[in-house]
């Protein structure tokens, strides 16, 4: 089978700015090579068994050389793999996408280009700057601030005389030089300049000045790469057109859920939310034929009962196999759910029972361990554990004690040491009590519904 390489534009950072086809390609990929500017939450779209290669960082923190990346792309594709080369913004706006495509083409590798939203346009909008405007700029120019050592020089005479908006990428190390060149080639000293760092992301920062003072402002506000340098009159609109939301700049962790309701509520208020992984109940193949031998059935939890029904149906049987047997529920709540599902229980644990007559239906391990145990499902994390830096988050939300446990079990030792800088938002008293024992900086209890929780989060950060 022939492999394929997709040069995929990841967009400027915010994970929802990925294209629909981009999301699908990530899901289909066998291997993803990504670099430093990529938000790790995009990797949540990949399949569980996909190989994820960080080419922005090697084990000793060296960047993987471009020639090595090219070689890896070709080799993976020749092995028949579906390869995604995930690149910041648009793959063909700087960042060497064109060179990668040439190598693939020369080597006869099947490849495609999937565009992304470029930071060079969308990054300005995120800071309230329209790149063109009838009153201020009728063109725009995207310019690299970084050159090949022996390569072409910029035509400053031409650049400085453009009426349109100038956008410099990879220019932070050259900022004062860029301003100097523009001034010495005739650009007005008062020309507005904006520097926008980490545009569209929770850590977005901007400063606004002019050609003479922007360098000092950047130092004063500690703004560094990656950033866009925007020169031109459209910059004047930045304050007027910046859209402010109550949770701007707040970075939260929420439990993974296919329905995403909490994610949506929080991000609509301006927060950036990323998912932590939840345990998922995955059915296991179980031989249940022995069940006939037992006169009592203990059902540990609702999930194992659901799985049991599935198993019966798949084998051309139904609940009549339980006829005449004593049914015991693992607890009150299980009994209630079983009733809703059409099964009345005879007893609720704890009860005194002879172990020879009993079979227990359950998950990962038996809850009671009396009699024979039939394992019907196992627990697996629903997402791979993403390479998040916990220090980059302001808070984490726990709707249940199970979600708290799942979160804690997905952390490595290094991540655990950062819990003390994280606020925990719990949706109920018992979860709150459990979280208080885990070393968070603060545990804030919320009413157990999503709307009230989001309100509480808003209040909490408005206070800060
Ligand atoms: N292909 C990318 C650009 C790659 S070059 C694109 O289309 O956006 C890398 C440069 O892009 C960085 O040095 C920085 O100048 C800019 N950049 C990328 N993402 C950015 C972001 N979220 N905020 C600010 N600058 C960004």
XYZ file of C-alpha atoms and ligand atoms in Angstrom:
490
model
C 0.000 0.000 0.000
C 1.250 3.473 -0.849
C 1.453 6.028 1.889
C 0.694 9.692 1.669
C 1.909 12.893 3.273
C -0.512 15.681 4.087
C 1.039 19.073 4.723
C -1.672 20.309 7.027
C -2.237 23.866 8.167
C -3.086 23.904 11.882
C -4.291 27.508 11.960
C -2.942 30.200 14.269
C -3.329 28.309 17.530
C -6.856 28.210 18.843
C -7.856 24.598 18.220
C -11.277 25.472 16.809
C -9.612 27.370 13.967
C -8.597 24.109 12.291
C -10.431 23.280 9.057
C -12.961 20.435 8.886
C -10.807 18.433 6.501
C -7.833 19.095 8.755
C -9.690 17.515 11.653
C -10.556 14.503 9.497
C -6.953 14.066 8.317
C -5.744 14.103 11.929
C -8.243 11.382 12.762
C -7.062 9.262 9.826
C -3.319 9.707 10.397
C -0.945 6.864 11.312
C 1.808 9.351 12.119
C 1.722 13.052 12.979
C 4.869 15.181 12.903
C 4.210 18.477 14.670
C 6.305 21.382 15.784
C 6.710 23.878 18.542
C 3.971 26.317 17.640
C 1.244 23.676 17.571
C -1.297 23.671 20.384
C -1.186 20.152 21.908
C -4.986 20.063 22.091
C -5.083 19.550 18.307
C -3.458 16.184 18.904
C -6.628 15.133 20.712
C -8.195 14.674 17.280
C -5.770 11.871 16.406
C -6.572 8.172 16.740
C -5.482 6.395 19.918
C -2.780 4.361 18.219
C -1.364 7.181 16.050
C 2.339 7.845 16.434
C 2.963 11.452 17.509
C 6.390 12.894 16.791
C 7.416 16.257 18.223
C 9.912 17.531 15.660
C 10.183 20.872 17.451
C 12.054 19.191 20.239
C 14.463 16.291 20.418
C 15.209 14.368 23.618
C 17.976 16.844 24.484
C 15.836 19.788 23.362
C 17.497 20.258 20.007
C 15.250 21.041 17.128
C 15.045 18.269 14.546
C 16.919 19.459 11.451
C 14.854 20.182 8.342
C 16.783 17.554 6.364
C 15.873 14.981 9.009
C 12.196 15.979 8.916
C 12.193 15.599 5.117
C 13.769 12.178 5.443
C 11.223 11.086 8.063
C 8.307 12.210 5.870
C 9.628 10.233 2.911
C 10.402 7.121 4.961
C 7.055 6.990 6.747
C 5.216 7.440 3.442
C 7.309 4.716 1.810
C 6.329 2.414 4.679
C 2.741 2.891 3.547
C 1.771 5.225 6.386
C -0.730 8.063 6.274
C 1.462 10.907 7.455
C 0.326 14.323 8.616
C 2.901 17.068 8.768
C 1.099 19.516 11.051
C 2.332 23.048 10.511
C 1.385 26.307 12.208
C -0.931 28.631 10.307
C -0.936 27.881 6.581
C 1.647 25.356 5.382
C 2.784 27.579 2.500
C 3.210 30.818 4.453
C 6.865 30.663 5.515
C 7.773 27.750 7.798
C 9.402 25.851 4.882
C 6.275 24.074 3.631
C 7.261 24.714 0.016
C 10.624 23.028 0.561
C 8.992 19.981 2.150
C 6.591 19.679 -0.793
C 9.501 19.874 -3.270
C 11.311 17.039 -1.522
C 8.171 14.880 -1.512
C 7.565 15.632 -5.159
C 11.179 14.826 -6.131
C 11.032 11.560 -4.216
C 7.804 10.559 -5.921
C 5.833 10.576 -2.654
C 2.082 11.004 -2.866
C 1.304 14.298 -1.091
C -1.356 16.958 -0.646
C -1.588 20.432 0.842
C -4.416 21.391 3.160
C -4.558 25.103 3.834
C -4.787 26.618 7.271
C -5.774 30.012 8.574
C -2.583 32.004 8.600
C -1.521 33.943 11.679
C -0.399 36.672 9.294
C -4.052 37.638 8.701
C -6.113 36.068 11.495
C -3.594 37.041 14.166
C -4.233 40.707 13.435
C -8.013 40.268 13.621
C -7.638 38.616 17.019
C -6.067 41.867 18.215
C -8.776 44.055 16.688
C -6.815 44.937 13.528
C -8.431 44.457 10.109
C -5.588 43.866 7.681
C -7.252 46.094 5.083
C -9.756 48.913 5.491
C -11.071 51.359 2.902
C -9.872 54.335 4.923
C -6.459 53.012 5.939
C -4.948 50.319 3.718
C -5.742 48.941 0.292
C -3.097 46.217 0.257
C -1.094 44.092 2.632
C 2.376 42.637 2.495
C 3.566 39.640 4.460
C 7.289 39.782 4.973
C 9.810 37.561 6.688
C 11.998 39.119 9.361
C 14.418 36.237 9.068
C 16.637 35.522 6.067
C 18.763 32.750 4.797
C 22.299 33.720 5.775
C 23.528 34.083 2.216
C 20.096 34.714 0.720
C 18.326 37.723 -0.691
C 18.032 40.953 1.257
C 14.734 42.717 1.652
C 14.041 45.612 -0.720
C 13.525 48.197 2.030
C 13.068 51.057 -0.396
C 10.090 49.287 -1.913
C 8.683 48.066 1.422
C 8.910 51.451 3.147
C 6.966 53.121 0.337
C 4.003 50.765 0.352
C 0.748 52.390 1.358
C -0.661 49.076 2.669
C -0.287 47.141 5.905
C 3.107 45.513 6.532
C 3.124 42.272 8.505
C 6.474 40.843 9.580
C 6.706 37.216 10.697
C 9.689 35.736 12.517
C 10.851 39.297 13.087
C 11.181 39.720 16.853
C 14.962 39.361 16.935
C 15.114 42.039 14.230
C 12.466 44.414 15.576
C 14.666 47.453 16.119
C 16.392 46.814 12.813
C 13.062 46.624 10.974
C 11.950 49.949 12.488
C 15.298 51.543 11.635
C 15.184 50.414 8.011
C 11.619 51.666 7.565
C 12.508 55.054 9.086
C 15.688 55.468 7.100
C 13.830 54.650 3.890
C 11.304 57.373 4.522
C 8.459 55.910 6.553
C 6.837 58.426 8.925
C 8.171 58.087 12.487
C 4.632 58.163 13.854
C 3.440 55.190 11.784
C 1.490 52.967 14.187
C 3.021 49.581 15.021
C 1.468 46.631 16.870
C 3.242 43.565 18.175
C 0.967 40.588 18.842
C 2.301 37.519 20.586
C 0.558 34.122 20.635
C -2.385 35.500 18.659
C -5.771 33.687 19.087
C -4.476 31.801 22.118
C -5.163 32.185 25.832
C -1.722 33.756 26.289
C -2.226 36.381 23.566
C -0.549 39.701 24.353
C -0.290 42.881 22.351
C 1.434 46.242 22.564
C 0.846 49.254 20.408
C 3.222 52.073 19.669
C 4.970 53.642 16.706
C 8.194 53.151 14.785
C 10.236 55.053 17.374
C 8.982 53.524 20.624
C 7.729 49.989 19.871
C 11.044 48.378 20.692
C 11.081 49.855 24.223
C 7.425 48.903 24.745
C 8.112 45.309 23.773
C 10.950 45.102 26.282
C 8.854 46.768 28.976
C 5.930 44.364 28.480
C 8.195 41.352 27.991
C 6.810 40.337 24.650
C 8.827 37.885 22.603
C 8.477 35.327 19.810
C 6.275 34.031 18.345
C 4.819 37.366 17.421
C 3.531 39.385 14.497
C 4.829 42.879 13.843
C 2.180 45.000 12.158
C 3.056 48.373 10.670
C 0.432 50.698 9.238
C -2.561 52.894 9.921
C -4.971 49.978 10.435
C -3.258 49.489 13.808
C -5.154 52.562 15.046
C -8.361 50.504 15.016
C -7.009 47.925 17.457
C -8.544 49.269 20.651
C -11.852 50.162 19.006
C -12.267 46.753 17.390
C -10.846 44.456 20.058
C -13.576 42.156 21.254
C -13.385 41.539 24.986
C -14.944 38.593 26.754
C -15.156 37.883 30.492
C -12.883 34.834 30.457
C -10.237 36.148 28.039
C -6.817 34.797 28.922
C -8.206 32.062 31.179
C -6.956 28.586 30.337
C -8.968 25.719 31.775
C -8.960 21.947 31.728
C -12.298 20.182 31.356
C -13.113 16.470 31.175
C -13.242 15.032 27.700
C -16.813 14.659 26.547
C -18.109 14.007 23.067
C -20.942 16.481 23.709
C -18.554 19.319 24.607
C -21.225 21.359 26.418
C -18.903 22.644 29.118
C -16.176 23.319 26.550
C -18.604 25.382 24.459
C -20.000 27.396 27.377
C -16.513 28.308 28.570
C -14.992 29.097 25.177
C -17.985 31.257 24.221
C -17.067 33.406 27.221
C -13.519 33.788 25.914
C -11.757 31.050 27.895
C -9.512 28.529 26.214
C -10.472 25.021 27.269
C -8.497 21.848 26.792
C -9.547 18.329 27.601
C -8.129 15.930 30.136
C -8.819 12.292 29.458
C -11.612 10.283 31.058
C -11.748 6.566 31.652
C -13.989 4.839 29.174
C -15.695 1.511 29.657
C -14.628 -0.765 26.842
C -16.459 -4.121 26.500
C -14.363 -7.268 26.818
C -15.176 -10.622 25.276
C -16.687 -12.760 28.046
C -17.997 -16.302 28.023
C -21.221 -16.065 30.007
C -22.521 -19.585 29.294
C -21.623 -20.699 32.827
C -24.223 -18.318 34.184
C -26.836 -21.116 34.106
C -25.019 -22.852 36.944
C -25.669 -20.054 39.436
C -28.836 -19.294 41.309
C -27.853 -15.722 42.305
C -26.620 -12.889 40.116
C -24.906 -9.874 41.663
C -24.801 -6.830 39.373
C -22.039 -4.430 40.438
C -22.974 -1.441 38.334
C -25.209 -0.246 35.525
C -22.428 -0.365 32.934
C -21.908 -4.085 33.443
C -25.642 -4.734 33.178
C -25.815 -2.792 29.898
C -22.851 -4.727 28.593
C -24.450 -7.996 29.724
C -27.612 -7.224 27.722
C -25.514 -6.437 24.629
C -23.667 -9.698 25.036
C -26.910 -11.677 25.359
C -28.447 -10.112 22.272
C -25.289 -10.698 20.230
C -25.615 -14.366 21.155
C -29.284 -14.602 20.226
C -30.503 -14.590 23.834
C -32.261 -12.123 26.111
C -33.060 -11.430 29.767
C -35.069 -14.635 30.055
C -31.764 -16.345 30.904
C -32.191 -14.704 34.331
C -35.586 -16.331 34.953
C -35.838 -17.946 38.373
C -32.549 -16.483 39.630
C -32.126 -14.214 42.619
C -31.061 -10.726 41.459
C -28.826 -8.662 43.775
C -27.840 -5.048 43.068
C -24.423 -3.632 44.038
C -26.090 -0.654 45.774
C -29.317 1.391 45.980
C -28.556 3.466 42.925
C -27.861 0.390 40.800
C -31.188 -1.068 41.981
C -32.992 2.105 40.918
C -31.418 2.087 37.463
C -32.106 -1.614 36.954
C -35.737 -0.996 37.793
C -35.898 1.732 35.166
C -34.445 -0.777 32.724
C -37.115 -3.370 33.501
C -35.465 -5.526 36.146
C -36.675 -5.671 39.758
C -33.992 -6.707 42.206
C -34.547 -9.066 45.103
C -31.788 -7.791 47.349
C -29.315 -4.952 47.637
C -25.747 -5.367 48.898
C -24.546 -6.041 51.525
C -26.332 -9.378 51.994
C -25.227 -12.664 53.390
C -24.937 -15.112 50.566
C -23.391 -18.453 49.836
C -20.538 -17.948 47.406
C -20.991 -21.193 45.581
C -24.284 -20.029 44.189
C -23.337 -16.565 43.103
C -21.908 -14.963 39.986
C -20.861 -11.324 40.100
C -21.085 -9.194 36.939
C -18.728 -6.235 36.947
C -15.994 -4.174 35.374
C -12.259 -3.877 35.871
C -12.302 -5.806 39.157
C -14.922 -7.375 41.441
C -16.491 -5.014 43.964
C -17.387 -7.748 46.426
C -15.380 -10.754 45.344
C -17.807 -13.368 46.514
C -18.423 -16.266 44.205
C -17.438 -16.309 40.566
C -16.585 -13.027 38.809
C -17.429 -12.228 35.195
C -15.543 -9.215 33.854
C -17.662 -7.435 31.287
C -15.658 -4.274 30.549
C -12.304 -2.671 31.150
C -11.397 0.958 31.761
C -9.284 2.823 29.242
C -8.378 6.497 28.965
C -10.557 8.068 26.275
C -7.759 10.315 25.040
C -4.062 9.893 24.873
C -2.360 11.891 27.599
C -1.407 15.140 25.973
C 1.909 16.862 26.514
C 0.384 19.710 28.517
C 2.318 21.902 30.906
C -0.002 22.119 33.913
C 1.680 25.383 34.885
C -0.015 26.923 31.836
C -3.527 26.400 33.211
C -5.525 28.539 35.631
C -8.060 25.925 36.638
C -9.577 22.514 36.164
C -13.250 21.477 36.378
C -14.460 18.251 38.025
C -18.116 17.274 37.469
C -17.713 13.986 39.395
C -15.394 12.129 41.737
C -14.662 9.720 38.887
C -13.461 12.623 36.718
C -11.176 13.767 39.561
C -9.692 10.273 39.814
C -9.260 10.007 36.053
C -7.483 13.351 35.972
C -5.103 12.410 38.787
C -4.250 9.025 37.284
C -3.351 10.634 33.951
C -0.646 12.864 35.494
C 3.040 12.080 35.655
C 5.169 13.041 38.686
C 6.340 16.291 37.121
C 2.752 17.328 36.381
C 1.642 16.436 39.908
C 4.092 18.965 41.319
C 2.138 21.722 39.552
C -1.223 21.005 41.175
C -0.570 23.664 43.785
C -0.816 26.394 41.144
C -4.184 25.168 39.888
C -7.690 26.053 41.067
C -10.119 23.151 41.167
C -13.812 23.796 40.439
C -15.939 20.960 41.786
C -19.591 20.369 40.968
C -20.827 19.041 44.325
C -19.878 18.705 48.000
C -18.445 15.184 47.944
C -16.212 15.952 44.963
C -15.126 19.118 46.746
C -14.109 17.148 49.838
C -12.156 14.666 47.743
C -10.400 17.455 45.821
C -9.399 19.192 49.058
C -7.114 16.266 49.811
C -5.257 16.517 46.480
C -3.088 19.620 46.882
C -4.789 22.142 44.584
C -4.128 25.830 45.278
C -7.810 26.310 45.993
C -10.953 24.216 45.680
C -14.089 26.119 44.717
C -17.351 24.271 45.007
C -20.131 25.028 42.503
C -23.773 24.038 42.188
C -23.897 20.719 40.343
C -25.065 22.066 36.992
C -23.087 23.432 34.068
C -24.600 26.897 33.887
C -24.055 27.581 37.588
C -20.511 26.231 37.372
C -19.657 28.517 34.478
C -21.117 31.506 36.383
C -18.983 30.630 39.393
C -15.858 30.388 37.235
C -16.656 33.799 35.758
C -17.081 35.331 39.237
C -13.906 33.728 40.482
C -11.698 35.096 37.711
C -13.393 38.510 37.670
C -12.254 38.770 41.303
C -8.603 38.090 40.456
N 2.866 29.200 8.518
C 2.691 30.083 9.631
C 3.914 30.962 9.841
C 5.157 30.165 10.165
S 6.552 31.158 10.444
C 1.406 30.885 9.448
O 0.799 30.843 8.384
O 0.951 31.512 10.409
C 6.504 31.338 12.200
C 6.127 32.764 12.554
O 4.725 32.920 12.421
C 6.399 33.129 13.983
O 7.738 33.533 14.160
C 5.458 34.285 14.190
O 5.963 35.464 13.604
C 4.267 33.858 13.375
N 3.212 33.203 14.158
C 2.701 31.977 13.985
N 1.690 31.752 14.842
C 1.561 32.873 15.574
C 0.673 33.284 16.603
N -0.298 32.490 17.067
N 0.829 34.531 17.112
C 1.782 35.354 16.655
N 2.643 35.013 15.691
C 2.530 33.815 15.140
